[in-house]
Coordinates of C-alpha atoms in Angstrom, one line a residue:
M1390 CA 3.0 5.8 -24.6
T1391 CA 2.7 2.3 -26.0
E1392 CA 0.4 0.2 -23.9
P1393 CA 1.4 -3.3 -22.9
P1394 CA 1.7 -5.5 -26.0
E1395 CA -1.2 -7.9 -26.7
S1396 CA 1.1 -10.7 -27.8
L1397 CA 4.7 -11.7 -27.4
Q1398 CA 5.2 -11.5 -31.2
N1399 CA 4.7 -7.7 -31.5
G1400 CA 5.9 -7.0 -27.9
S1401 CA 9.6 -6.9 -28.9
N1402 CA 9.0 -4.4 -31.7
E1403 CA 7.0 -2.1 -29.4
M1404 CA 9.5 -2.3 -26.7
H1405 CA 12.3 -1.3 -29.1
S1406 CA 10.3 1.7 -30.3
T1407 CA 9.6 3.0 -26.7
T1408 CA 13.1 2.7 -25.4
T1409 CA 14.4 4.9 -28.2
Q1410 CA 12.0 7.7 -27.1
S1411 CA 12.3 10.0 -24.2
V1412 CA 9.9 9.4 -21.3
R1413 CA 7.1 11.9 -21.1
V1414 CA 6.4 12.9 -17.4
L1415 CA 3.3 14.7 -16.4
L1416 CA 4.2 17.1 -13.5
L1417 CA 1.2 18.4 -11.6
D1418 CA 1.7 21.1 -9.0
D1419 CA -0.1 24.3 -8.2
E1420 CA 3.1 26.1 -7.3
P1421 CA 4.8 27.6 -10.5
T1422 CA 8.2 27.6 -8.8
N1423 CA 8.0 23.9 -8.0
L1424 CA 6.9 23.1 -11.6
H1425 CA 9.8 25.1 -13.0
L1426 CA 12.5 23.6 -10.8
R1427 CA 11.2 20.0 -11.1
S1428 CA 10.9 20.3 -14.9
A1429 CA 14.5 21.7 -15.2
I1430 CA 15.9 18.9 -13.1
L1431 CA 14.1 16.1 -15.0
R1432 CA 15.0 17.6 -18.4
Q1433 CA 18.7 17.6 -17.4
H1434 CA 18.3 13.8 -16.9
G1435 CA 16.7 13.2 -20.3
Y1436 CA 13.0 13.3 -19.4
E1437 CA 10.4 15.2 -21.5
C1438 CA 8.3 17.2 -19.0
V1439 CA 4.6 18.0 -19.5
P1440 CA 3.7 20.5 -16.8
A1441 CA 0.2 21.2 -15.4
S1442 CA -1.0 23.5 -12.6
S1443 CA -4.6 22.2 -12.2
I1444 CA -6.6 19.1 -12.4
E1445 CA -8.3 20.3 -15.6
E1446 CA -4.9 20.8 -17.3
A1447 CA -3.6 17.5 -16.1
T1448 CA -6.6 15.5 -17.4
D1449 CA -6.3 17.1 -20.8
L1450 CA -2.8 15.8 -21.1
F1451 CA -3.5 12.1 -20.1
N1452 CA -3.1 10.8 -23.6
N1453 CA 0.4 12.4 -24.0
I1454 CA 2.3 11.0 -21.0
D1455 CA 4.2 7.9 -19.9
I1456 CA 4.5 8.5 -16.2
A1457 CA 2.6 10.9 -13.8
V1458 CA 4.2 12.8 -10.9
L1459 CA 1.3 14.4 -8.9
D1460 CA 1.5 16.8 -6.0
Y1461 CA -0.9 15.8 -3.3
H1462 CA -2.1 19.2 -2.0
L1463 CA -3.2 21.3 -4.9
G1464 CA -5.1 24.0 -3.0
A1465 CA -8.8 25.0 -3.2
G1466 CA -9.7 21.6 -1.7
Q1467 CA -8.3 19.6 -4.5
F1468 CA -5.8 16.7 -4.3
G1469 CA -3.5 14.9 -6.6
T1470 CA -5.2 11.6 -5.7
E1471 CA -8.2 12.8 -7.6
V1472 CA -6.1 13.0 -10.7
A1473 CA -4.6 9.6 -9.9
A1474 CA -8.0 8.0 -9.8
L1475 CA -9.1 9.5 -13.1
L1476 CA -5.8 8.5 -14.8
R1477 CA -6.0 5.0 -13.5
R1478 CA -9.5 4.6 -14.9
R1479 CA -8.6 6.1 -18.3
R1480 CA -5.1 4.7 -18.7
P1481 CA -4.5 2.0 -16.1
H1482 CA -1.0 1.2 -17.3
V1483 CA 0.5 4.6 -16.6
P1484 CA 2.6 4.6 -13.5
I1485 CA 1.8 7.3 -10.9
I1486 CA 4.0 8.9 -8.2
I1487 CA 2.4 11.0 -5.5
L1488 CA 4.4 13.8 -3.8
S1489 CA 3.2 14.8 -0.4
A1490 CA 4.5 16.7 2.7
T1491 CA 2.7 14.3 5.0
I1492 CA 2.1 10.5 5.2
D1493 CA -1.6 10.2 4.7
R1494 CA -3.5 7.1 5.8
Y1495 CA -5.3 7.0 2.5
F1496 CA -2.1 6.4 0.5
G1497 CA -1.6 2.9 -0.8
G1498 CA -4.5 3.1 -3.3
V1499 CA -4.2 3.7 -7.0
E1500 CA -0.7 5.3 -7.0
D1501 CA 2.4 3.2 -7.6
M1502 CA 4.7 5.1 -5.3
H1503 CA 4.6 7.8 -2.6
L1504 CA 7.5 10.2 -2.0
L1505 CA 7.6 12.4 1.1
K1506 CA 8.5 16.0 0.3
G1507 CA 11.1 17.5 2.6
H1508 CA 12.7 14.1 3.2
S1509 CA 12.8 12.5 -0.3
S1510 CA 15.7 13.8 -2.4
V1511 CA 16.0 14.6 -6.1
E1512 CA 17.8 11.2 -6.4
D1513 CA 14.7 9.5 -4.8
L1514 CA 12.5 10.9 -7.6
L1515 CA 14.9 10.0 -10.3
D1516 CA 15.2 6.5 -8.9
A1517 CA 11.4 6.2 -8.7
L1518 CA 11.1 7.3 -12.3
S1519 CA 13.7 4.9 -13.5
S1520 CA 12.1 1.9 -11.7
L1521 CA 8.7 2.7 -13.1
E1522 CA 9.9 2.9 -16.7
A1523 CA 9.6 -0.9 -16.8
K1524 CA 5.8 -0.5 -16.5
R1525 CA 5.9 1.8 -19.5
R1526 CA 7.1 -1.2 -21.5
G1527 CA 4.4 -3.5 -20.2
A1528 CA 6.5 -5.2 -17.5
P1529 CA 5.5 -5.5 -13.9
V1530 CA 6.9 -2.9 -11.5
V1531 CA 8.7 -4.4 -8.5
V1532 CA 9.3 -1.9 -5.6
D1533 CA 11.0 -2.8 -2.3
A1534 CA 8.0 -1.4 -0.4
R1535 CA 9.5 -2.5 3.0
D1536 CA 12.8 -0.7 2.6
F1537 CA 11.0 2.4 1.2
F1538 CA 8.5 2.5 4.1
Y1539 CA 11.1 2.0 6.8
S1540 CA 13.7 4.4 5.2
R1541 CA 11.1 7.2 5.3
I1542 CA 10.6 6.6 9.0
A1543 CA 14.4 6.6 9.6
M1544 CA 14.8 9.8 7.6
A1545 CA 12.0 11.5 9.5
I1546 CA 13.8 10.6 12.8
G1547 CA 17.2 11.9 11.6
T1548 CA 20.3 10.7 9.8
D1549 CA 22.4 11.3 13.0
V1550 CA 20.2 8.8 15.0
L1551 CA 21.0 5.1 15.1
V1552 CA 17.7 3.5 13.9
Q1553 CA 16.8 -0.2 14.0
I1554 CA 13.5 -1.8 13.5
F1555 CA 12.7 -5.3 14.9
D1556 CA 9.8 -7.7 15.1
E1557 CA 8.8 -9.2 18.5
K1558 CA 11.4 -12.0 18.1
G1559 CA 14.2 -9.5 17.7
V1560 CA 14.6 -10.1 14.0
W1561 CA 15.9 -7.0 12.1
Q1562 CA 13.5 -5.6 9.6
Y1563 CA 15.6 -2.5 9.0
C1564 CA 18.8 -0.8 10.0
N1565 CA 19.9 2.6 8.9
D1566 CA 23.4 3.6 7.8
S1567 CA 24.3 5.2 11.1
A1568 CA 23.4 2.1 13.1
A1569 CA 25.0 -0.2 10.6
E1570 CA 28.3 1.7 10.7
Y1571 CA 28.3 1.9 14.5
L1572 CA 27.7 -1.9 14.7
G1573 CA 30.3 -2.7 12.1
Q1574 CA 28.3 -4.4 9.4
S1575 CA 26.6 -3.5 6.1
R1576 CA 22.9 -2.6 6.2
E1577 CA 22.1 -5.7 4.2
W1578 CA 23.7 -8.0 6.8
F1579 CA 21.1 -7.2 9.4
I1580 CA 17.9 -8.0 7.6
G1581 CA 16.4 -11.3 8.7
R1582 CA 18.9 -11.9 11.5
S1583 CA 18.1 -12.0 15.2
V1584 CA 19.8 -9.5 17.4
F1585 CA 19.5 -12.0 20.3
Q1586 CA 21.5 -14.6 18.4
E1587 CA 24.0 -12.5 16.4
M1588 CA 25.1 -9.8 18.9
R1589 CA 24.3 -11.2 22.4
P1590 CA 28.0 -10.9 23.5
F1591 CA 28.2 -7.3 22.4
M1592 CA 24.8 -5.6 22.7
R1593 CA 22.8 -5.1 25.8
D1594 CA 20.1 -7.7 26.3
W1595 CA 17.2 -6.0 24.5
S1596 CA 14.9 -9.1 24.5
D1597 CA 12.6 -8.0 27.3
V1598 CA 12.5 -4.4 26.1
L1599 CA 11.7 -5.2 22.5
Q1600 CA 9.2 -7.9 23.3
T1601 CA 7.4 -5.7 25.8
V1602 CA 7.2 -2.8 23.4
C1603 CA 5.8 -5.1 20.6
L1604 CA 3.3 -6.8 22.8
T1605 CA 2.1 -4.0 25.1
R1606 CA 2.5 -1.1 22.5
E1607 CA 4.2 0.9 25.3
T1608 CA 7.3 3.1 25.0
Y1609 CA 10.7 2.7 26.6
I1610 CA 13.1 5.6 27.3
D1611 CA 16.6 5.3 28.7
R1612 CA 19.1 8.0 29.3
T1613 CA 22.3 6.3 30.2
H1614 CA 26.1 5.9 29.7
R1615 CA 25.5 2.4 28.3
G1616 CA 24.1 3.2 25.0
L1617 CA 23.3 0.2 22.8
L1618 CA 26.3 -1.9 23.9
A1619 CA 26.9 -4.1 26.9
Q1620 CA 30.1 -2.1 27.7
P1621 CA 30.9 1.4 26.3
R1622 CA 33.7 1.6 23.9
P1623 CA 37.0 3.1 25.2
Q1624 CA 36.3 6.5 23.7
E1625 CA 32.8 6.6 25.0
P1626 CA 32.9 6.4 28.8
Q1627 CA 31.7 10.0 29.3
F1628 CA 29.0 9.9 26.6
I1629 CA 25.4 10.1 27.6
W1630 CA 23.0 8.3 25.3
S1631 CA 19.3 8.9 24.8
V1632 CA 17.7 5.5 23.9
L1633 CA 14.1 5.2 22.8
A1634 CA 12.1 2.2 21.8
F1635 CA 8.5 2.7 20.5
P1636 CA 5.9 0.4 18.9
I1637 CA 5.2 0.3 15.2
T1638 CA 3.0 -1.8 12.8
L1639 CA 5.3 -3.6 10.4
H1640 CA 4.9 -3.7 6.7
D1641 CA 3.1 -7.1 7.0
N1642 CA 0.8 -5.8 9.8
R1643 CA 2.7 -7.6 12.6
S1644 CA 3.7 -5.7 15.7
G1645 CA 7.2 -4.4 15.8
A1646 CA 9.5 -2.0 17.6
V1647 CA 11.7 0.9 16.5
L1648 CA 14.9 1.2 18.6
T1649 CA 16.7 4.6 18.3
A1650 CA 19.8 5.9 20.0
R1651 CA 21.9 9.1 19.9
I1652 CA 24.5 10.8 21.9
L1653 CA 23.2 13.9 23.7
D1654 CA 25.0 17.1 22.9
K1655 CA 24.7 18.4 26.5
P1656 CA 24.7 15.9 29.3
P1657 CA 21.9 16.6 31.8
T1658 CA 22.7 17.4 35.5
R1659 CA 21.9 13.9 36.5
T1660 CA 24.5 11.5 35.1
S1661 CA 22.0 8.7 34.7
E1662 CA 18.3 8.6 34.3
L1663 CA 16.1 5.6 33.6
L1664 CA 12.5 6.1 32.9
P1665 CA 10.1 3.1 33.1
F1666 CA 7.7 2.0 30.5
L1667 CA 5.1 4.7 29.9

């Protein structure tokens, strides 16, 4: 890898030389099957893979890579974050992606990006590699951390669930595809708008619920025919909705609320059930 140019004069020449070469990706995983499959997929998309199954193997390859993709749990009490810290000290300009089956509170340190195994797709990894190639050429990496963070929450909840995330003023921070389609707008339309101003005639008055969840950090559960809307749509009078609002700390450390809704497959014996704040 060519490190960031020391001057603008030779930067253009170095950039030209790196863009004509395939990107060398260090793949660290203690599972041989994972290494084989991940390497095969990345090679199909033009990447040169440098596999390693241990911390020792990975550190020996530091000088021959452009981007590192490190599994978090390596077994025997070892973790990919140890490799990330070593790599960051030795070659600070190499982008690092951590793959993990869990969201760990220690993430957000030396790695550039964290992908959640079991929820992140092959396309997520390819998109991450593509976005981090800019850093290989000495340019700053810009990642939409807010959308990445919220999308992982939505994926963990389920793609069939309508998921919206608000601040205490009812301003949308995130809206997943299912909720956007149901409400009749593109996902981008919601961000930065207030549900209280934009959809008051159509949606139920969620102001008290969202503000209470944000301020008290309590949870709201509603099993009802009403769903998200003030009046059910013509095809929905018999539907029973499960609506849940729970607190979250937003990307900027403010208090927020996640509002989820889905249609129950089997209506309960009671046609309507409203549980108070817990």
